[in-house]
Short mmCIF file of C-alpha atoms in Angstrom, two decimals:
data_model
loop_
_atom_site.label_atom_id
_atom_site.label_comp_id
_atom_site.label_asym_id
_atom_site.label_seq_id
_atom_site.Cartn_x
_atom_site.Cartn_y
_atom_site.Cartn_z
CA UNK A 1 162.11 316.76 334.72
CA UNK A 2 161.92 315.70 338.57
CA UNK A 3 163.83 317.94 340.22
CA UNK A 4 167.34 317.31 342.56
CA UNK A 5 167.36 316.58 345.61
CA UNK A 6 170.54 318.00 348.10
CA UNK A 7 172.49 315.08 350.04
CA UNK A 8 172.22 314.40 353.40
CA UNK A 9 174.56 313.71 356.10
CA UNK A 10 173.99 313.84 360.34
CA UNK A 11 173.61 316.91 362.16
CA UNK A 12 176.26 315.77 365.32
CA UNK A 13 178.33 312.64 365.70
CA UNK A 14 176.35 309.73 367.66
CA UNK A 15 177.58 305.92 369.20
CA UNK A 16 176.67 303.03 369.81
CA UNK A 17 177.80 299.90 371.27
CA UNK A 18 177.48 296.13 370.54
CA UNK A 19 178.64 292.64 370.53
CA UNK A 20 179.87 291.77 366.46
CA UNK A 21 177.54 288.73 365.11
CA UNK A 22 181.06 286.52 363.86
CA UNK A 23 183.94 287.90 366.35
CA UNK A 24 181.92 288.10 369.67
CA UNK A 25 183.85 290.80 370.44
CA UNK A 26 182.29 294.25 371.54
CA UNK A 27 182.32 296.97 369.34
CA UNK A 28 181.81 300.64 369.68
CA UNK A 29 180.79 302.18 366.16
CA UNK A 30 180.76 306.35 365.84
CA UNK A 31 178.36 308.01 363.19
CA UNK A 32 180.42 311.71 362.24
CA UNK A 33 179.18 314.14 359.85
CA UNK A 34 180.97 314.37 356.60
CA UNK A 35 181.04 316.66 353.74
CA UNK A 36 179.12 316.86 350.70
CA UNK A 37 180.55 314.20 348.25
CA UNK A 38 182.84 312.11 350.96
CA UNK A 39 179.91 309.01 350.84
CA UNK A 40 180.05 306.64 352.93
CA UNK A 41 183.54 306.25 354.85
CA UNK A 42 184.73 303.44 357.70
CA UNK A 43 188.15 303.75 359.39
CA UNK A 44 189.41 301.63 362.34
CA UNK A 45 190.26 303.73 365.21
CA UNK A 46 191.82 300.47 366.82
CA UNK A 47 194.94 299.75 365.08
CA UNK A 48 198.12 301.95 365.05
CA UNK A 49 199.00 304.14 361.78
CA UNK A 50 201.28 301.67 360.60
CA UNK A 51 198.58 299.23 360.85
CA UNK A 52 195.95 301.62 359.50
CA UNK A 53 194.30 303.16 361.72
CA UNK A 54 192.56 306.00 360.90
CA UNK A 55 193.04 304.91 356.71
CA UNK A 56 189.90 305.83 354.38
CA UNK A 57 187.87 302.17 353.94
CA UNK A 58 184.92 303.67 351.38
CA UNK A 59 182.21 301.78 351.51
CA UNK A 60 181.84 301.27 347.56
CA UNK A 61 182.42 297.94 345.41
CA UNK A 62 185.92 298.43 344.46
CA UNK A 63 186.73 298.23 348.53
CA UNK A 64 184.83 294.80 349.16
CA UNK A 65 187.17 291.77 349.89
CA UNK A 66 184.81 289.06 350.91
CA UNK A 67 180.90 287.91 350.94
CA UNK A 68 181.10 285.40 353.47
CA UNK A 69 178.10 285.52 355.36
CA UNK A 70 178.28 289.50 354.88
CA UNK A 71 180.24 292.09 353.21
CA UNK A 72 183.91 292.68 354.04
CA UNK A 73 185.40 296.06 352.82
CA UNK A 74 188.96 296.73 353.09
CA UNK A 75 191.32 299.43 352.49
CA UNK A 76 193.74 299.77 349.38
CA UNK A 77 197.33 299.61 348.83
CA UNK A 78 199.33 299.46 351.63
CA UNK A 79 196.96 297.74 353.61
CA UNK A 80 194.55 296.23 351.78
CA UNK A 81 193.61 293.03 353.92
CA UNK A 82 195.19 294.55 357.18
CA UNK A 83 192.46 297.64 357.70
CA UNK A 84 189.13 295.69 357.13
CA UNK A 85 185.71 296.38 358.44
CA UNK A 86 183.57 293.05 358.16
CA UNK A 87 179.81 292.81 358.26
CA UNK A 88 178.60 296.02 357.29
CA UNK A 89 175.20 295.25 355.68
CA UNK A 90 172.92 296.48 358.13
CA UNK A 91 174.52 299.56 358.54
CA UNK A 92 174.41 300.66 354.97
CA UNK A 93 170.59 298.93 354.60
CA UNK A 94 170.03 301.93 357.00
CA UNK A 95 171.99 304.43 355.91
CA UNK A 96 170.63 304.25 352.10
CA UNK A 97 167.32 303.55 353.76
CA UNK A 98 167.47 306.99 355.52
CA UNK A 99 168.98 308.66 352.66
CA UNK A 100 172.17 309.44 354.22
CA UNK A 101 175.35 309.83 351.53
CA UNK A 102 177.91 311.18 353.49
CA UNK A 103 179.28 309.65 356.66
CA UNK A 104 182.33 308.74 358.61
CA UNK A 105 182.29 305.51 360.49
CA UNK A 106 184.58 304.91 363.20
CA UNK A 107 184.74 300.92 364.37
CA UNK A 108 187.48 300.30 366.93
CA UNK A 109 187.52 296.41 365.95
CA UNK A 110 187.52 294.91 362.21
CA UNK A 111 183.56 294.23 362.54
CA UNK A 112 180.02 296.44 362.94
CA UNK A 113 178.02 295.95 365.78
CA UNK A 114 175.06 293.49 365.38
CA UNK A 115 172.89 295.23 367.83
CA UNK A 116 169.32 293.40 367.47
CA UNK A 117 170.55 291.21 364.38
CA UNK A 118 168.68 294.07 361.86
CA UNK A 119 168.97 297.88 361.10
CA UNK A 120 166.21 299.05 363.03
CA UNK A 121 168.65 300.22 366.23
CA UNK A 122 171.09 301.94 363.34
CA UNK A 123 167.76 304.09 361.98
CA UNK A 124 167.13 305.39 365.33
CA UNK A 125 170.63 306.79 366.01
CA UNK A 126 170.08 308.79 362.71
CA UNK A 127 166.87 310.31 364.19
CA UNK A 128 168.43 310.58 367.72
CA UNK A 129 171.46 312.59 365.54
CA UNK A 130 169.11 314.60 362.93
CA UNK A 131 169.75 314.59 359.35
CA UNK A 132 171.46 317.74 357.74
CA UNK A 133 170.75 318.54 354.55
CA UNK A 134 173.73 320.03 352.42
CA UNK A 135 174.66 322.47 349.54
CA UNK A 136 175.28 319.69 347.03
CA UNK A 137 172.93 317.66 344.93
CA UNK A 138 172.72 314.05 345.47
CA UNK A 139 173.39 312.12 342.62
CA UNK A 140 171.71 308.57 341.59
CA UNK A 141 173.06 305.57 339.31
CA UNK A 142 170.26 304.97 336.95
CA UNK A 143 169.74 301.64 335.17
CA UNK A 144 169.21 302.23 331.48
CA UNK A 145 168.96 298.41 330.64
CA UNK A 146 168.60 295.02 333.02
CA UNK A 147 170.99 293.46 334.22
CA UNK A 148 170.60 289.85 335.42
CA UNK A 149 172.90 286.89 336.71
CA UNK A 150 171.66 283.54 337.00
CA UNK A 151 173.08 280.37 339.09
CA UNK A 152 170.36 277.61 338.69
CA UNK A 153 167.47 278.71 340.73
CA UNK A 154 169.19 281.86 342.10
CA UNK A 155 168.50 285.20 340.11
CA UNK A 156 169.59 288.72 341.08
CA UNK A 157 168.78 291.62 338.15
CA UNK A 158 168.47 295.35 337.86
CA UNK A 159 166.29 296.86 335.49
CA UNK A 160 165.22 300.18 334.58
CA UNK A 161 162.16 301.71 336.73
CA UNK A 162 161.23 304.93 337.39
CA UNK A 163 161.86 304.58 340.92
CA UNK A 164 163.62 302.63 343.98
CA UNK A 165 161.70 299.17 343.75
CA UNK A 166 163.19 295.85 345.91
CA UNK A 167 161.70 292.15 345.16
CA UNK A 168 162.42 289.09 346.72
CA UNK A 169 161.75 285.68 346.84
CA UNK A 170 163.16 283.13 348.78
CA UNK A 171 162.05 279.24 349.23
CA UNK A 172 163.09 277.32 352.54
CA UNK A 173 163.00 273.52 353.37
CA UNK A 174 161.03 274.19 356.45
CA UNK A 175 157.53 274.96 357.47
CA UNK A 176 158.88 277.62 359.77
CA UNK A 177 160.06 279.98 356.41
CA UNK A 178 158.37 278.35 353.28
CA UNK A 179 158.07 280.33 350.30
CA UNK A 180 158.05 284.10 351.02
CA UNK A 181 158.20 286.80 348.56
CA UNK A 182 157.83 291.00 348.88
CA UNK A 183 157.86 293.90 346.72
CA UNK A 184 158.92 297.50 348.71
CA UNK A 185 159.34 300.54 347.19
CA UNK A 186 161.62 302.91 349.18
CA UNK A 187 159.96 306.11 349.46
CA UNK A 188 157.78 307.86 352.22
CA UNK A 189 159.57 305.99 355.24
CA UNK A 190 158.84 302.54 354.01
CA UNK A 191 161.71 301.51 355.03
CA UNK A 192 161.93 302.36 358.71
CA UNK A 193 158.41 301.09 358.76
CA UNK A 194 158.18 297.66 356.86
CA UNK A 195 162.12 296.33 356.32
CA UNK A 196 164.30 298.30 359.38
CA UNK A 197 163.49 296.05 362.38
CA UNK A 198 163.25 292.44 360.39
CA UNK A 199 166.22 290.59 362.11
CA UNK A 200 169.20 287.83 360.75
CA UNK A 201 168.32 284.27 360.97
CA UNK A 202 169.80 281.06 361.16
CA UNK A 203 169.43 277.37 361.79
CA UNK A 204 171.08 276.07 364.93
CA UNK A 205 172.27 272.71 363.75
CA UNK A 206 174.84 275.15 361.77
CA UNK A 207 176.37 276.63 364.71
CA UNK A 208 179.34 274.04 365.14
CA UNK A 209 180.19 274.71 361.98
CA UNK A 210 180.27 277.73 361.81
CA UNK A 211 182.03 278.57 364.90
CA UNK A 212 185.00 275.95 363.91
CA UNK A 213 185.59 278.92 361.02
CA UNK A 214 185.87 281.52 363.34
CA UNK A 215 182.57 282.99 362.17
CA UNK A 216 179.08 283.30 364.37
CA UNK A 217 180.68 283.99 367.91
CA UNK A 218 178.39 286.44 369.01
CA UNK A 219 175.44 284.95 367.59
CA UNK A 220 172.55 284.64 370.28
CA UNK A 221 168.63 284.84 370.17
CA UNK A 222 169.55 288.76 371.59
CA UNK A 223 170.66 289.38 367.84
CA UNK A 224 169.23 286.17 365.44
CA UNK A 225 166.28 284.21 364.71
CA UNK A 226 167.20 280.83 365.62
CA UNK A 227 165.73 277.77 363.87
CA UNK A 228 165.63 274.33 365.23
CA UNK A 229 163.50 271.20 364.06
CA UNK A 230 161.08 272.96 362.52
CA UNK A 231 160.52 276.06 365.54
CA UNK A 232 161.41 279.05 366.32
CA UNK A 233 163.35 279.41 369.35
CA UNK A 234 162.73 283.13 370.47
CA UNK A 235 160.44 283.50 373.21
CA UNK A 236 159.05 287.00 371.50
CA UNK A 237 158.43 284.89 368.61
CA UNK A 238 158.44 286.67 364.88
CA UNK A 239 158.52 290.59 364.46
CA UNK A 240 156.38 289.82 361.25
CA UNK A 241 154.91 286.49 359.68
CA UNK A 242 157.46 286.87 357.10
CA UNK A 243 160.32 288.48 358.71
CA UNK A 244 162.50 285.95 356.81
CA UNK A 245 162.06 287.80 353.34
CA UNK A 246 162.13 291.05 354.57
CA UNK A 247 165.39 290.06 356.69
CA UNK A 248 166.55 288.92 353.05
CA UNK A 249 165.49 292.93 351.38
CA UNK A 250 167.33 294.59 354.10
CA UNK A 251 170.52 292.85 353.55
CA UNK A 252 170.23 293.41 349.26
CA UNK A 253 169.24 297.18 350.27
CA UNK A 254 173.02 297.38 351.75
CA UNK A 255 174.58 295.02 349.67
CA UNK A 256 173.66 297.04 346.71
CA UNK A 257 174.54 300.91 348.73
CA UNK A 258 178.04 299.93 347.96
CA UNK A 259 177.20 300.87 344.27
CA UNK A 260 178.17 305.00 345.81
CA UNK A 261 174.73 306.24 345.26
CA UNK A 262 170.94 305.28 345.44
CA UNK A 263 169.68 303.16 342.70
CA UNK A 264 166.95 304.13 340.22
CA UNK A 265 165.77 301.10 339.05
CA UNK A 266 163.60 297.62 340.40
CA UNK A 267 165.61 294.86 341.56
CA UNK A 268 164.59 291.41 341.54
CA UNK A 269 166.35 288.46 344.09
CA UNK A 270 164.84 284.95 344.14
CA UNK A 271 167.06 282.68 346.55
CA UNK A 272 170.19 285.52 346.61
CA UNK A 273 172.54 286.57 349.24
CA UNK A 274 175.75 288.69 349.93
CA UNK A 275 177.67 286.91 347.73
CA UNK A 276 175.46 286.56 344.73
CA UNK A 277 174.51 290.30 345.15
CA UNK A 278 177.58 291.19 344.35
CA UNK A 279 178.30 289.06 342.00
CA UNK A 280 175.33 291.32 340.44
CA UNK A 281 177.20 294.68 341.47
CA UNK A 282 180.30 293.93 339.74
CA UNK A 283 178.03 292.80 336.29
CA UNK A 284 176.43 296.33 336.10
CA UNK A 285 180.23 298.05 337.00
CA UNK A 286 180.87 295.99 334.03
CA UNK A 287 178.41 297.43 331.65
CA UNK A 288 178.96 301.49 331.62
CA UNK A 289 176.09 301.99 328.78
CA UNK A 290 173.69 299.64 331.21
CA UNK A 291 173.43 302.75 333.86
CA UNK A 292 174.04 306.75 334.09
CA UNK A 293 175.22 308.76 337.00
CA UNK A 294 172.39 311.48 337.51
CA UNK A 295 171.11 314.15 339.80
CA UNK A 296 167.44 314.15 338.79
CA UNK A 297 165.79 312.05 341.58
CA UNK A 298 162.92 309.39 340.72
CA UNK A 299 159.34 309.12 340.64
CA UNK A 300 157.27 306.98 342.89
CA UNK A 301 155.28 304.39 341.47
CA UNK A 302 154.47 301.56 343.71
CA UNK A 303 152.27 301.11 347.27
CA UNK A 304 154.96 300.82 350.08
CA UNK A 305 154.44 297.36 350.71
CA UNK A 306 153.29 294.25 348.32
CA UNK A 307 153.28 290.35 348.91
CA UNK A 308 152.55 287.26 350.47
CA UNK A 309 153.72 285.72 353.83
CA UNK A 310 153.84 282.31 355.73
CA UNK A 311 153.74 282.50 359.07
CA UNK A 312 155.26 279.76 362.02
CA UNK A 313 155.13 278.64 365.24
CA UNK A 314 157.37 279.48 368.11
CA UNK A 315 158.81 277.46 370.51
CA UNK A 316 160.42 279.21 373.60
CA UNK A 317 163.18 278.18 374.53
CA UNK A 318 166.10 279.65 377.37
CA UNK A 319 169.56 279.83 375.78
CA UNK A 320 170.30 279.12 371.93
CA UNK A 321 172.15 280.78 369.17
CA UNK A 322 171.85 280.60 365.49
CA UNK A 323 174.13 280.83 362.43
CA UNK A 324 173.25 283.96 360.80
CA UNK A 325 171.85 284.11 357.17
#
């Protein structure tokens, strides 16, 4: 039997400040220690108590309101819908990418910080802070059985796998994405290395839009990949030839940390997103005998990085903003 491993949670409380991708409003988010078994906390240190501020949000299925564009968690009773922390992917892509299970987030507006558009600038407040290891063992939901929903072309699944194993595949109308697909299994820093830094990306023409909904305010080629006719608009061009796809992995690494604990198991997207992901989540929550709540930690089984890319060109260009993916 492998043995346990003890959770983790920072050494000291850290910052950080940044514009949110669909308010456009700035945002100061605080990392704070927390004790074995809290997980993963937000509260809003913006609104009054009768408002509720300073209310537990956890960051777990049962708390998410919305999938538009991102994940939306709220608070319950009393103000569920009123105490809401929106777009909170990246943040947890990092946080279960660092194998960090207890925090307390403090957000003093109702969305995370953006920052670069990926979770590369969350990872190094984590090392800036120093991880603390605690007196408690971490515990792990285990898939027993696979899981799988299905909307025409789009797939998300879970199945069993000695391990913590990400696929994806994803098929674009445009030279500049193409068909992309990557396996990564998440163990000795593979995520930090190959997934952390790949950024959001959108399509310009969607901008109008978007912005008519209240949503991609803040957007800007500081924080997305921006797509128009065919070329990428960022001077610095691509981080990697097929940022797209691992853009695509970071966001189902998050969407999925609101399951409470790491997952033992391989999943599989082809063409998924926040929504569909958990549409996923609340299938498995839905089948008890399809997973188990364990502290024996997994194997490793596969390289750190597998799969294909297609690379495009890059057209600089001064001022542009994209609707995020």
């Amino acid at each position: 039997m492998a043995k346990s491993k003890p959770q983790q949670t920072l050494k000291t409380a850290i910052s950080c400040t940044g514009v949110g991708v669909h308010t456009g409003a700035m945002v100061t988010m605080t990392f704070r220690p927390a004790a074995p078994n809290t997980g993963i906390v937000f509260r809003r240190t913006d609104l009054s108590p009768a408002e509720g501020g300073g209310v537990d949000i956890p960051a777990v299925a049962g708390s998410v309101i919305d999938t538009q564009l991102g994940t939306t968690i709220s608070a319950d009773g009393a103000f569920k819908g009123k105490a809401t922390v929106s777009t909170i992917e990246h943040v947890m892509a990092a946080l279960a990418g660092c194998g960090i299970d207890n925090l307390i987030i403090d957000v003093d507006a109702g969305e995370a910080p953006v920052m670069d558009g990926s979770s590369a600038p969350f990872v190094r407040l984590i090392e800036c802070a120093g991880i603390e290891q605690q007196a408690a063992p971490r515990r792990y939901l285990r898939i027993l059985r696979k899981v799988e929903v299905v909307d025409g072309q789009k797939v998300a699944s879970l199945e069993p796998f000695d391990g913590q194993s990400f696929f994806f595949s994803i098929d674009f109308d445009t030279p500049v994405i193409g068909q992309q697909e990557l396996e990564v299994e998440l163990a000795a820093g593979a995520f930090k290395s190959d997934i952390a830094d790949a950024r959001t990306f959108g399509f310009v023409k969607d901008v109008e839009f978007l912005r008519s909904l209240g949503l991609a305010r803040g957007s800007s080629l500081e924080n997305s990949v921006a797509i128009q006719d065919d070329a990428i608009l960022n001077e610095e061009g691509l981080r990697h030839d097929d940022e797209f796809v691992r853009h695509k992995m970071l966001d189902a690494i998050g969407d999925l940390f609101v399951l409470g604990a790491p997952v033992i198991g391989r999943y599989r997207g082809v063409r998924s997103g926040h929504a569909f992901n958990y549409q996923l989540v609340q299938a498995l929550l839905a089948e008890p005998d399809a997973f188990e709540i364990t502290t024996e930690a997994p194997a490793t089984a596969l390289p750190a990085v597998t799969g294909g890319a297609v690379s495009g060109a890059s057209a600089p260009v001064g001022q542009a903003v994209a609707a995020p993916a």
